Tab-separated table of C-alpha atoms and ligand atoms in Angstrom:
chain	number	residue	atom	x	y	z
L	524	MET	CA	13.781	15.562	-20.955
L	525	ALA	CA	11.081	13.395	-22.519
L	526	SER	CA	7.835	14.750	-23.022
L	527	ILE	CA	4.082	13.584	-22.101
L	528	PRO	CA	1.987	13.653	-25.119
L	529	PRO	CA	-0.517	15.832	-24.455
L	530	ASP	CA	-3.280	12.904	-25.848
L	531	LEU	CA	-2.442	11.545	-22.290
L	532	ILE	CA	-2.603	14.219	-20.481
L	533	GLU	CA	-6.180	14.626	-22.292
L	534	LYS	CA	-7.019	10.845	-20.814
L	535	ILE	CA	-5.730	11.660	-17.619
L	536	GLN	CA	-7.809	14.816	-17.059
L	537	SER	CA	-11.117	12.915	-18.458
L	538	ALA	CA	-10.519	9.537	-16.859
L	539	GLY	CA	-13.035	9.125	-14.071
L	540	SER	CA	-11.092	6.379	-12.294
L	541	VAL	CA	-7.170	5.950	-12.289
L	542	VAL	CA	-5.479	2.852	-11.003
L	543	VAL	CA	-1.749	2.267	-10.750
L	544	LEU	CA	0.050	-0.585	-10.244
L	545	THR	CA	3.900	-0.680	-9.108
L	546	GLY	CA	6.733	-2.862	-8.756
L	547	SER	CA	9.470	-2.853	-7.225
L	548	GLY	CA	11.688	-0.148	-9.777
L	549	VAL	CA	9.949	2.928	-8.456
L	550	SER	CA	11.282	2.251	-5.446
L	551	ALA	CA	15.089	1.856	-6.854
L	552	GLU	CA	15.863	5.760	-6.686
L	553	SER	CA	15.146	5.206	-3.012
L	554	GLY	CA	18.020	3.093	-2.944
L	555	VAL	CA	16.140	-0.049	-1.719
L	556	PRO	CA	17.536	-3.126	-3.115
L	557	THR	CA	15.464	-5.556	-5.664
L	558	PHE	CA	15.557	-8.911	-5.093
L	559	ARG	CA	17.262	-9.753	-8.175
L	560	ASP	CA	20.111	-6.646	-6.838
L	561	ALA	CA	22.971	-8.363	-5.526
L	562	GLN	CA	23.282	-9.115	-2.146
L	563	THR	CA	25.932	-7.506	-0.110
L	564	GLY	CA	27.996	-7.962	3.362
L	565	LEU	CA	27.007	-11.056	5.141
L	566	TRP	CA	24.260	-12.401	3.077
L	567	GLU	CA	26.663	-12.450	-0.433
L	568	ARG	CA	26.239	-15.773	-0.497
L	569	TYR	CA	22.734	-16.524	-0.113
L	570	ASP	CA	20.103	-16.623	-2.787
L	571	PRO	CA	16.724	-14.377	-1.648
L	572	GLN	CA	14.411	-17.076	-4.039
L	573	GLU	CA	15.666	-19.780	-0.803
L	574	LEU	CA	15.395	-17.469	1.740
L	575	ALA	CA	12.000	-16.123	0.895
L	576	THR	CA	10.045	-19.032	1.077
L	577	PRO	CA	7.723	-21.298	4.072
L	578	GLU	CA	10.381	-24.032	3.927
L	579	ALA	CA	13.371	-22.086	4.391
L	580	PHE	CA	11.721	-20.384	7.420
L	581	GLU	CA	10.932	-24.129	8.367
L	582	ARG	CA	14.433	-24.831	8.332
L	583	ASN	CA	16.168	-22.227	9.695
L	584	PRO	CA	13.581	-19.315	11.237
L	585	ARG	CA	17.020	-17.861	12.774
L	586	LEU	CA	18.492	-17.517	8.992
L	587	VAL	CA	15.524	-15.810	7.648
L	588	TRP	CA	14.218	-13.910	10.456
L	589	GLU	CA	17.860	-12.453	10.324
L	590	TRP	CA	18.219	-11.423	6.816
L	591	TYR	CA	14.588	-9.561	7.023
L	592	SER	CA	15.825	-7.703	9.850
L	593	TRP	CA	19.027	-6.615	7.804
L	594	ARG	CA	16.540	-5.517	4.408
L	595	ARG	CA	14.337	-4.143	7.207
L	596	GLU	CA	16.908	-1.822	8.526
L	597	LEU	CA	17.756	-0.670	4.810
L	598	VAL	CA	13.851	-0.378	4.136
L	599	GLY	CA	14.249	1.699	7.648
L	600	LYS	CA	16.486	4.299	5.879
L	601	ALA	CA	15.260	4.412	2.760
L	602	LYS	CA	13.071	8.120	2.070
L	603	PRO	CA	10.166	8.361	-0.581
L	604	ASN	CA	12.202	9.556	-4.048
L	605	PRO	CA	10.811	12.254	-6.459
L	606	GLY	CA	8.205	9.332	-8.176
L	607	HIS	CA	6.180	8.138	-4.854
L	608	LEU	CA	5.682	12.008	-4.335
L	609	ALA	CA	4.396	12.668	-8.166
L	610	LEU	CA	2.260	9.379	-7.298
L	611	ALA	CA	0.778	10.648	-3.987
L	612	GLU	CA	0.383	14.226	-6.287
L	613	LEU	CA	-1.353	12.482	-8.438
L	614	GLU	CA	-3.562	10.685	-6.184
L	615	ARG	CA	-4.560	14.417	-4.780
L	616	MET	CA	-5.303	15.162	-8.265
L	617	SER	CA	-7.399	12.697	-9.236
L	618	GLY	CA	-11.088	11.716	-8.716
L	619	LEU	CA	-11.152	7.842	-8.106
L	620	PHE	CA	-7.278	6.470	-7.339
L	621	THR	CA	-6.300	3.001	-6.448
L	622	LEU	CA	-2.781	2.349	-6.188
L	623	ILE	CA	-1.662	-0.644	-6.073
L	624	THR	CA	2.112	-2.129	-4.871
L	625	GLN	CA	3.925	-5.276	-4.885
L	626	ASN	CA	6.793	-3.336	-2.393
L	627	VAL	CA	6.016	-4.544	0.867
L	628	ASP	CA	9.078	-1.336	1.974
L	629	GLY	CA	5.498	1.212	2.955
L	630	LEU	CA	6.710	4.271	0.849
L	631	HIS	CA	3.998	5.042	-1.295
L	632	ARG	CA	2.033	5.731	1.914
L	633	ALA	CA	5.082	7.385	3.433
L	634	ALA	CA	5.290	9.673	0.486
L	635	GLY	CA	1.511	10.263	1.192
L	636	ASN	CA	-1.080	8.503	-0.840
L	637	GLU	CA	-3.841	7.268	0.895
L	638	ASN	CA	-5.874	4.427	-1.359
L	639	VAL	CA	-2.921	1.830	-1.195
L	640	ILE	CA	-3.395	-2.064	-1.484
L	641	GLU	CA	-0.574	-3.889	-0.487
L	642	LEU	CA	-0.202	-7.067	-2.782
L	643	HIS	CA	2.784	-8.727	-1.286
L	644	GLY	CA	2.295	-7.283	2.597
L	645	ASN	CA	4.926	-5.059	4.242
L	646	ILE	CA	8.307	-5.947	5.769
L	647	ARG	CA	7.777	-3.583	9.035
L	648	ARG	CA	5.021	-5.144	10.000
L	649	SER	CA	5.540	-9.524	11.618
L	650	LYS	CA	2.457	-11.860	11.865
L	651	CYS	CA	2.542	-15.135	13.738
L	652	SER	CA	3.699	-18.058	12.011
L	653	GLU	CA	0.374	-20.195	13.079
L	654	GLU	CA	-2.138	-18.306	13.523
L	655	GLY	CA	-1.359	-15.407	11.085
L	656	ILE	CA	-2.139	-12.587	13.581
L	657	VAL	CA	-0.540	-9.603	12.575
L	658	VAL	CA	1.878	-8.095	15.308
L	659	GLU	CA	3.343	-4.283	14.328
L	660	GLU	CA	5.901	-4.086	17.256
L	661	PRO	CA	7.032	-7.446	18.301
L	662	GLU	CA	8.708	-6.751	22.106
L	663	GLU	CA	12.267	-7.435	22.776
L	664	SER	CA	13.229	-10.228	23.546
L	665	GLU	CA	16.161	-12.350	23.018
L	666	ASP	CA	14.129	-15.052	20.781
L	667	ILE	CA	15.192	-15.304	17.495
L	668	PRO	CA	12.470	-15.162	16.112
L	669	PRO	CA	10.638	-13.209	18.589
L	670	ARG	CA	7.708	-15.560	19.603
L	671	CYS	CA	3.509	-14.243	19.346
L	672	PRO	CA	3.115	-12.626	22.554
L	673	HIS	CA	-0.652	-14.707	22.015
L	674	CYS	CA	0.648	-18.379	21.558
L	675	GLY	CA	3.937	-18.316	21.282
L	676	ALA	CA	4.628	-19.272	18.308
L	677	SER	CA	7.456	-17.917	16.125
L	678	LEU	CA	6.796	-14.887	14.544
L	679	ARG	CA	7.435	-13.896	10.898
L	680	PRO	CA	7.449	-11.117	8.464
L	681	ASP	CA	4.080	-10.270	7.087
L	682	VAL	CA	5.452	-11.134	3.297
L	683	VAL	CA	3.914	-12.924	0.747
L	684	TRP	CA	7.025	-15.339	0.461
L	685	PHE	CA	7.637	-17.991	-3.040
L	686	GLY	CA	4.583	-20.299	-3.224
L	687	GLU	CA	3.002	-19.011	-0.825
L	688	ALA	CA	-0.904	-16.952	-2.211
L	689	LEU	CA	-1.230	-13.262	-1.929
L	690	PRO	CA	-3.657	-12.074	1.068
L	691	TYR	CA	-7.487	-12.511	-0.391
L	692	GLU	CA	-8.892	-9.554	0.547
L	693	ALA	CA	-6.050	-6.999	-1.286
L	694	PHE	CA	-6.174	-8.905	-4.631
L	695	GLU	CA	-9.920	-9.109	-4.738
L	696	ALA	CA	-9.633	-5.324	-4.141
L	697	ALA	CA	-6.905	-5.191	-6.719
L	698	VAL	CA	-9.074	-6.819	-9.817
L	699	ASP	CA	-11.634	-5.317	-9.124
L	700	ALA	CA	-10.253	-2.042	-9.020
L	701	ALA	CA	-9.054	-2.222	-12.210
L	702	ARG	CA	-11.706	-4.084	-13.811
L	703	ASN	CA	-13.326	-0.977	-13.150
L	704	CYS	CA	-10.952	2.005	-14.177
L	705	ASP	CA	-10.861	4.159	-17.318
L	706	LEU	CA	-7.102	4.376	-16.968
L	707	PHE	CA	-4.289	1.926	-15.855
L	708	PHE	CA	-0.848	2.436	-14.985
L	709	SER	CA	2.122	0.161	-14.831
L	710	ILE	CA	5.190	1.615	-13.223
L	711	GLY	CA	8.954	-0.094	-12.355
L	712	THR	CA	7.458	-4.049	-12.785
L	713	SER	CA	8.707	-6.253	-14.677
L	714	SER	CA	5.355	-7.656	-15.666
L	715	LEU	CA	7.102	-11.437	-15.110
L	716	VAL	CA	5.535	-12.142	-11.872
L	717	TYR	CA	1.830	-13.424	-11.794
L	718	PRO	CA	-0.697	-12.671	-10.317
L	719	ALA	CA	0.092	-9.206	-10.023
L	720	ALA	CA	1.153	-9.681	-13.187
L	721	SER	CA	-2.485	-10.380	-14.289
L	722	LEU	CA	-4.043	-6.829	-13.396
L	723	PRO	CA	-3.060	-5.004	-16.539
L	724	TYR	CA	-4.885	-7.763	-18.699
L	725	GLU	CA	-8.130	-7.213	-16.061
L	726	ALA	CA	-7.927	-3.662	-17.262
L	727	LEU	CA	-7.425	-3.877	-21.077
L	728	ASP	CA	-10.444	-6.620	-21.123
L	729	SER	CA	-12.600	-3.682	-19.962
L	730	GLY	CA	-11.439	-0.858	-22.308
L	731	ALA	CA	-8.833	0.728	-20.035
L	732	VAL	CA	-6.436	3.250	-21.432
L	733	LEU	CA	-2.757	1.242	-20.316
L	734	VAL	CA	0.204	3.662	-20.029
L	735	GLU	CA	3.851	1.977	-19.014
L	736	ILE	CA	6.341	3.531	-17.220
L	737	ASN	CA	9.597	1.001	-17.434
L	738	PRO	CA	13.250	2.133	-18.905
L	739	ASP	CA	13.101	-1.369	-20.198
L	740	GLU	CA	10.965	-3.060	-22.530
L	741	THR	CA	8.241	-5.709	-20.898
L	742	PRO	CA	6.027	-8.318	-22.060
L	743	LEU	CA	3.510	-5.694	-21.220
L	744	SER	CA	4.959	-2.655	-23.796
L	745	ALA	CA	2.979	-4.523	-26.688
L	746	ARG	CA	-0.166	-4.096	-25.352
L	747	ALA	CA	0.542	-0.596	-23.139
L	748	ASP	CA	-1.163	2.311	-25.607
L	749	PHE	CA	1.408	4.551	-23.993
L	750	VAL	CA	5.048	3.919	-23.426
L	751	LEU	CA	6.965	5.994	-21.316
L	752	ARG	CA	10.212	5.580	-21.096
L	753	GLY	CA	12.338	6.166	-18.586
L	754	THR	CA	12.832	5.728	-14.831
L	755	ALA	CA	9.509	6.820	-12.394
L	756	GLY	CA	11.625	8.804	-10.691
L	757	GLU	CA	12.009	11.060	-13.678
L	758	ILE	CA	9.292	10.391	-16.010
L	759	LEU	CA	6.413	10.823	-12.825
L	760	PRO	CA	7.399	14.400	-11.945
L	761	GLU	CA	7.247	15.382	-15.366
L	762	LEU	CA	4.143	14.000	-15.482
L	763	VAL	CA	2.112	15.616	-12.745
L	764	GLU	CA	3.508	19.212	-13.740
L	765	ALA	CA	1.954	18.819	-17.379
L	766	LEU	CA	-0.913	18.117	-15.716
L	767	GLN	CA	-0.441	21.314	-13.311
L	768	GLU	CA	0.286	23.174	-16.516
L	769	GLN	CA	-2.897	22.278	-18.131
Z	1310	APR	N1	11.908	3.250	-12.726
Z	1310	APR	C1	11.220	2.467	-13.642
Z	1310	APR	N2	11.761	1.219	-13.229
Z	1310	APR	C2	12.668	0.807	-12.790
Z	1310	APR	C3	13.584	1.596	-12.535
Z	1310	APR	C4	12.961	2.971	-12.266
Z	1310	APR	N3	14.391	3.573	-11.792
Z	1310	APR	N4	14.648	0.787	-12.441
Z	1310	APR	C5	14.180	-0.796	-12.501
Z	1310	APR	N5	12.781	-0.215	-13.158
Z	1310	APR	C6	12.046	-1.598	-13.669
Z	1310	APR	C7	13.355	-3.309	-14.219
Z	1310	APR	O1	12.996	-2.464	-15.844
Z	1310	APR	C8	12.017	-3.747	-14.461
Z	1310	APR	O2	11.114	-3.919	-15.783
Z	1310	APR	O3	11.784	-2.394	-12.795
Z	1310	APR	C9	11.607	-3.507	-13.147
Z	1310	APR	C10	11.808	-4.280	-11.801
Z	1310	APR	O4	11.272	-5.458	-11.946
Z	1310	APR	P1	11.525	-6.585	-10.734
Z	1310	APR	O5	12.728	-6.507	-10.162
Z	1310	APR	O6	11.138	-8.070	-11.530
Z	1310	APR	O7	10.736	-6.027	-9.846
Z	1310	APR	P2	8.629	-6.580	-9.714
Z	1310	APR	O8	8.337	-6.667	-11.056
Z	1310	APR	O9	8.554	-5.255	-8.322
Z	1310	APR	O10	8.707	-8.626	-8.795
Z	1310	APR	C11	7.589	-8.408	-8.690
Z	1310	APR	O11	8.639	-10.760	-7.696
Z	1310	APR	O12	10.965	-10.678	-6.342
Z	1310	APR	C12	9.146	-10.858	-6.250
Z	1310	APR	O13	7.231	-10.181	-4.312
Z	1310	APR	C13	8.964	-10.435	-5.132
Z	1310	APR	O14	7.199	-7.913	-5.358
Z	1310	APR	C14	7.938	-8.573	-5.964
Z	1310	APR	C15	7.681	-9.193	-7.178
């Protein structure tokens, strides 16, 4: 059992504002495959980086929609794991708390976190490919992809594809939270995909304490004040338990 440094417990208790940035590693213990994981079955022969682009959708909207339907089904079966649940508990125990996620699976809200910023959208929602209007539950239809109920254009998943900009308001809110926090956690992310990967540096530049939780080293590790090596599902429940014992 990795022990949580007492210094870190003190920092969490005295922090006025806590920000957590999560990546796909946090959902690994819920069985949600990352983009980089091997694809299975029917989808084995496709490269995800070539399906998750606006160009792929323009070329073959049916193929891209069906691939997302398959991923949506996988995500639909996934349940929050002990790491997600511990983060929800951490929010309840904290004053100002913001959870910024690159994940599109919605598992942080399902676990009970309330102040969540989704930087890369949410796979459970769709939007109009022309006007961007969000459609929560597309009606049953024979069209694949289904059509926008307002203008008839194709619907697409409401996620950020490679080469697309992040939702402006979500990213602005994330930068603002990072610049104004005392403690910043980077959890289960390779810290390679920008602009999300810039957020811990914004926090460091504003004087925050930086904590990384990841079984592997990342480009951020050398800058972290505390590095907890292990999985989110192991370390986060221990952290919450250590806080509750105080
Ligand atoms: N607990 C914590 N971290 C883990 C675990 C775990 N159980 N399992 C793996 N990790 C770590 C890996 O060591 C790695 O550093 O999670 C990280 C996953 O990295 P990526 O696959 O690059 O995921 P992420 O950082 O979320 O990628 C960012 O890129 O694919 C696009 O848009 C997609 O949102 C995604 C973005």
